[in-house]
Amino acid sequence: SALYVLPPGFVESSCHSRIFWMKLNKLLLQGKFFQLEINDPYAGPILLDEKLASRCGYVLAEDVWGNPIFRASVLGCHVANEADELFSLTVNIKVSSFSSMRAAVTYTYPMYCSYSSWASREIVCEENYMEVSVRTDVPAVSNDYTVAWMSALPETQNVAYQLWQLMFVSPSGRKRITVSDAAKLGYSFNNTLSRVYLRAPYHSNESDVSVVSGVNMNMVTSTSMYRQRWLLLLIDTTVSCPVDGIGFTDTTLTWTVPSVIPTLVVQESTFLSKNILMGVDGQVIVNPEEKNYLLEHNETQIRITIPIGAEGGKLKSSISDGVYGVIYSIDLFLEHTWTDADWQTTKYTVIKSITTPFMPQIPTVINNTLPEERLFNVAFGHFLPDVSLVAIAIGNVPFTLREAQHHGFKIYETPFSNRAKGFILEVSFDDPYVLKEYVNRNETKYTLLVNYTISVGAEMTPYYHSAEVECVIADIELPEAVGYCDEENLYLAIPTFGLHQYWNLYLGNKPLNRHVALTNGYLAATNSTHLILQIPVFAVGVIYEEVSFQKIKARFDVALRKVRTMETLQMFSVSCNFNSSAFIICHPDGTIMVSAQMKTIPAIDMSKTKLRDSSCKPREYNEGHAFFKFHVTTCGTSVRFEGDHIIYENEISYEKETLPGQGIPTITRDPDYRLTVLCYYRAKETVVLGAFASDPSTSPPFGSGRMVPRSNIAVYRRIRQALNVVSRVSKDESFMEFYEPNMAILKQLVEPVFLEVELKDESLDAELYLENCWVTGSLDFNSTPRWNITVDG
């Protein structure tokens, strides 16, 4: 591969705490692959891998922003060292568009570090290795021999002449090996002009774990031994580094490091902490409190507390098991300098990348709906900047953002506190995808069902969230009906808005539909705004509030009920007074009121009319009318059952004035007057004996009545013997072909009907008079509507 000039801004480097720091700009590596090579002054480029990194003092990682990071100890395997003060290291950065690294571009990058303020002992606890370096002139053999030192002394007699060896002491025993053998175990040992250093991997066979001030420490206890002629040099190269000490709450993370580490401080009574520094992302933080960091320490612990989301770290969105949440990462380091009687000065540096566990943060849906504007305004958040909205579904109908905007939905981002953001969705109440439900008396419940699809993080992981937003507003005007009357009918004009959509009309407990209206004899007409009902004064469903001689106060009620719940919202009523010369009213409580009209020649005295019980006289009368009011249980009223009806029958007759004649026969000038009164009640609707209830929705209906005038008893009896009369309908005027009995016949209103009525009575005195003839829609002769063919003969 060829050598190229570095692109501007591609590499940043610095030197801190005797460590090379190098950062690559991830933006210039997008869609590419890279490798690092270490330039050995003698052997040439060496590819950096994990095993080489931990043994030689290198770290290759990413910072919290995703930029590749390379760190190297100035005592690393391939670092050029000038008098333990000037250090240099050259790396090759290879970049390729292919994972095989073919056609790679190689950038050579030299780094330099000046470091002369060495402490007597310096310890670095990196992510993948532990390193200790000590000056070769300290310590001399300690005055206070520890167990480790005492156990190492007998072995010094076997040290090879002019050769370094390492003595490891662990719970499993002592192990003495040469430097070359230690390298095979992952260790690195060497000496410079004035120092000796040992680099060890974590959790090696020669290491041990102990708990110090609540923190697990990985420890390698070792002695470096060197003998040359009459010189025997013993150097304590023990190293101990924390492997945990991380704690989390919902709002903070804490990092704890012991203040005093017993294996590193032999004489704890002489320990004195001199300086504690913390850093973030390779930079020392002089005043942590300015960034809301907390650095505190006591005799046993040093603790750093970082608020979740604090500056210097990075919050990242994540999805776990379909749940949205965040992860916070921050790169910290701690530098603790202390003195003690043995080591004079120790500089102890720990570098730690900390990432919190997944923290669920269920997004919230904030309803900022504006009822007065009939507009849903829904905020959806809180999200980090690495989240984007990609699609929505309204009422299970999917929309891309472009389609949603085109349809008329308004979608935009809005900033929240703490650098978070949300998404605003605006939808009109009148949008066809908004659910609408009529509730209460005059309100509509509008429901917006929305499903969000968002893209999370650089991985663009999809996340789905559904929400339901409701708003109830009083935007329905209940209809008001107008009632009026003419001489024979009551009228109700009812607005048609909302009929059958929100509410229905009820007559009592039955829906008032077109079939019921026709059956009851009502006329129904509609225009663009109203339904107009015409109700004959004597039609079914009319309520008679007051009935007197030739005067009726009638009322007609219609209930407005909700379609779904049947709740009664309004009662529409029309009430009028009518003058009528002849009528019969069958009250629900069994009271019968009859206004009988005199139709005889010569005229009779209506005051002398009576019911079957001659003591039942008219309540009121004049020359042409008599008004009777009686109960079905009085005045000789009879009862019988026909089909599903109960029929109560009485008769109004006239007491004739007679003149005495010769023999038995009597002489009278008065005509025969008989009027049969019939009241029909449905058998299932029992006659109420007592007061009339005022609630029309629960009161029994009025019965239907008929008055049948009879000229004499014989004719009356013949008419009641219905089998003596046979009627047939001919198919045409020839009367040769007839329709079958009980067969429904369809005729237009202006089409002629050819009717034949035959009297089968064999009596010579019987005559046939066809007085009234009508057609009904059913087999019940009393059903409505009815169409008259002949009236009064």
Tab-separated table of N, CA and C in Angstrom, residues 254-310:
chain	number	residue	atom	x	y	z
A	254	THR	N	-21.795	6.194	39.928
A	254	THR	CA	-20.699	6.443	40.859
A	254	THR	C	-19.560	5.471	40.559
A	255	TRP	N	-18.366	5.972	40.753
A	255	TRP	CA	-17.155	5.174	40.568
A	255	TRP	C	-16.328	5.316	41.839
A	256	THR	N	-16.088	4.176	42.462
A	256	THR	CA	-15.386	4.181	43.741
A	256	THR	C	-14.049	3.450	43.606
A	257	VAL	N	-12.979	4.085	44.129
A	257	VAL	CA	-11.633	3.508	44.147
A	257	VAL	C	-11.118	3.616	45.583
A	258	PRO	N	-10.500	2.560	46.109
A	258	PRO	CA	-9.983	2.657	47.482
A	258	PRO	C	-8.934	3.770	47.597
A	259	SER	N	-8.944	4.453	48.740
A	259	SER	CA	-7.915	5.469	48.992
A	259	SER	C	-6.578	4.812	49.324
A	260	VAL	N	-6.625	3.795	50.154
A	260	VAL	CA	-5.407	3.098	50.579
A	260	VAL	C	-5.530	1.643	50.157
A	261	ILE	N	-4.522	1.171	49.433
A	261	ILE	CA	-4.516	-0.219	48.962
A	261	ILE	C	-3.404	-0.937	49.736
A	262	PRO	N	-3.730	-1.828	50.662
A	262	PRO	CA	-2.729	-2.408	51.585
A	262	PRO	C	-1.551	-3.049	50.878
A	263	THR	N	-1.769	-3.712	49.763
A	263	THR	CA	-0.636	-4.378	49.096
A	263	THR	C	0.342	-3.379	48.493
A	264	LEU	N	-0.108	-2.133	48.314
A	264	LEU	CA	0.760	-1.112	47.748
A	264	LEU	C	1.339	-0.182	48.814
A	265	VAL	N	0.766	-0.211	49.989
A	265	VAL	CA	1.250	0.631	51.093
A	265	VAL	C	1.565	-0.288	52.263
A	266	VAL	N	2.866	-0.551	52.477
A	266	VAL	CA	3.259	-1.491	53.521
A	266	VAL	C	3.032	-0.889	54.902
A	267	GLN	N	3.452	0.362	55.039
A	267	GLN	CA	3.307	1.023	56.338
A	267	GLN	C	2.166	2.043	56.223
A	268	GLU	N	0.949	1.592	56.499
A	268	GLU	CA	-0.224	2.447	56.307
A	268	GLU	C	-0.179	3.666	57.221
A	269	SER	N	0.499	3.548	58.338
A	269	SER	CA	0.551	4.684	59.259
A	269	SER	C	1.295	5.864	58.664
A	270	THR	N	2.131	5.593	57.654
A	270	THR	CA	2.899	6.688	57.049
A	270	THR	C	2.247	7.206	55.772
A	271	PHE	N	1.071	6.668	55.421
A	271	PHE	CA	0.386	7.049	54.174
A	271	PHE	C	-0.111	8.488	54.267
A	272	LEU	N	0.092	9.245	53.180
A	272	LEU	CA	-0.390	10.623	53.117
A	272	LEU	C	-0.825	10.916	51.688
A	273	SER	N	-2.136	11.189	51.517
A	273	SER	CA	-2.665	11.533	50.191
A	273	SER	C	-2.245	12.954	49.853
A	274	LYS	N	-1.653	13.133	48.668
A	274	LYS	CA	-1.131	14.436	48.282
A	274	LYS	C	-2.022	15.153	47.260
A	275	ASN	N	-2.561	14.409	46.311
A	275	ASN	CA	-3.323	15.072	45.250
A	275	ASN	C	-4.253	14.064	44.577
A	276	ILE	N	-5.463	14.509	44.244
A	276	ILE	CA	-6.433	13.673	43.519
A	276	ILE	C	-6.963	14.488	42.358
A	277	LEU	N	-6.829	13.949	41.163
A	277	LEU	CA	-7.344	14.582	39.955
A	277	LEU	C	-8.321	13.638	39.265
A	278	MET	N	-9.336	14.232	38.621
A	278	MET	CA	-10.207	13.430	37.767
A	278	MET	C	-10.187	14.015	36.366
A	279	GLY	N	-10.481	13.174	35.402
A	279	GLY	CA	-10.519	13.639	34.031
A	279	GLY	C	-11.622	12.949	33.260
A	280	VAL	N	-12.012	13.600	32.176
A	280	VAL	CA	-13.049	13.062	31.295
A	280	VAL	C	-12.532	13.142	29.872
A	281	ASP	N	-12.642	12.022	29.167
A	281	ASP	CA	-12.247	11.971	27.764
A	281	ASP	C	-10.806	12.446	27.574
A	282	GLY	N	-9.940	12.044	28.516
A	282	GLY	CA	-8.519	12.353	28.405
A	282	GLY	C	-8.133	13.739	28.864
A	283	GLN	N	-9.093	14.549	29.328
A	283	GLN	CA	-8.808	15.908	29.764
A	283	GLN	C	-9.037	16.037	31.266
A	284	VAL	N	-8.069	16.657	31.961
A	284	VAL	CA	-8.191	16.867	33.404
A	284	VAL	C	-9.295	17.895	33.665
A	285	ILE	N	-10.137	17.604	34.622
A	285	ILE	CA	-11.202	18.521	35.023
A	285	ILE	C	-10.732	19.231	36.291
A	286	VAL	N	-10.395	20.501	36.136
A	286	VAL	CA	-9.843	21.247	37.268
A	286	VAL	C	-10.909	21.537	38.304
A	287	ASN	N	-12.079	21.966	37.858
A	287	ASN	CA	-13.173	22.284	38.787
A	287	ASN	C	-14.371	21.398	38.448
A	288	PRO	N	-14.410	20.189	38.992
A	288	PRO	CA	-15.494	19.249	38.641
A	288	PRO	C	-16.883	19.796	38.931
A	289	GLU	N	-17.012	20.585	39.996
A	289	GLU	CA	-18.347	21.044	40.386
A	289	GLU	C	-18.979	21.930	39.313
A	290	GLU	N	-18.147	22.569	38.471
A	290	GLU	CA	-18.701	23.414	37.419
A	290	GLU	C	-19.466	22.589	36.387
A	291	LYS	N	-19.164	21.338	36.261
A	291	LYS	CA	-19.849	20.455	35.318
A	291	LYS	C	-20.807	19.498	36.037
A	292	ASN	N	-21.108	19.834	37.297
A	292	ASN	CA	-22.007	19.019	38.132
A	292	ASN	C	-21.431	17.654	38.461
A	293	TYR	N	-20.084	17.499	38.311
A	293	TYR	CA	-19.436	16.286	38.780
A	293	TYR	C	-19.155	16.448	40.279
A	294	LEU	N	-19.101	15.324	40.969
A	294	LEU	CA	-18.784	15.357	42.396
A	294	LEU	C	-17.592	14.445	42.645
A	295	LEU	N	-16.489	15.042	43.113
A	295	LEU	CA	-15.287	14.293	43.469
A	295	LEU	C	-15.109	14.423	44.976
A	296	GLU	N	-15.219	13.309	45.671
A	296	GLU	CA	-15.107	13.331	47.134
A	296	GLU	C	-14.247	12.152	47.584
A	297	HIS	N	-13.624	12.333	48.754
A	297	HIS	CA	-12.747	11.266	49.259
A	297	HIS	C	-12.693	11.349	50.783
A	298	ASN	N	-12.372	10.200	51.362
A	298	ASN	CA	-12.148	10.129	52.802
A	298	ASN	C	-10.982	9.177	53.027
A	299	GLU	N	-10.839	8.665	54.230
A	299	GLU	CA	-9.683	7.835	54.542
A	299	GLU	C	-9.707	6.490	53.831
A	300	THR	N	-10.866	6.070	53.379
A	300	THR	CA	-10.950	4.728	52.783
A	300	THR	C	-11.305	4.739	51.304
A	301	GLN	N	-12.020	5.769	50.841
A	301	GLN	CA	-12.525	5.722	49.469
A	301	GLN	C	-12.374	7.058	48.754
A	302	ILE	N	-12.208	6.969	47.445
A	302	ILE	CA	-12.347	8.114	46.547
A	302	ILE	C	-13.569	7.817	45.672
A	303	ARG	N	-14.467	8.788	45.587
A	303	ARG	CA	-15.709	8.531	44.851
A	303	ARG	C	-15.977	9.673	43.880
A	304	ILE	N	-16.280	9.283	42.645
A	304	ILE	CA	-16.704	10.232	41.608
A	304	ILE	C	-18.167	9.951	41.301
A	305	THR	N	-18.992	11.001	41.340
A	305	THR	CA	-20.423	10.871	41.032
A	305	THR	C	-20.736	11.732	39.823
A	306	ILE	N	-21.334	11.116	38.817
A	306	ILE	CA	-21.662	11.793	37.558
A	306	ILE	C	-23.171	11.716	37.342
A	307	PRO	N	-23.855	12.857	37.166
A	307	PRO	CA	-25.285	12.788	36.818
A	307	PRO	C	-25.472	12.133	35.442
A	308	ILE	N	-26.478	11.282	35.345
A	308	ILE	CA	-26.785	10.662	34.051
A	308	ILE	C	-27.116	11.765	33.053
A	309	GLY	N	-26.415	11.753	31.931
A	309	GLY	CA	-26.633	12.765	30.906
A	309	GLY	C	-25.738	13.974	31.036
A	310	ALA	N	-24.787	13.947	31.984
A	310	ALA	CA	-23.930	15.109	32.205
A	310	ALA	C	-23.020	15.352	31.011
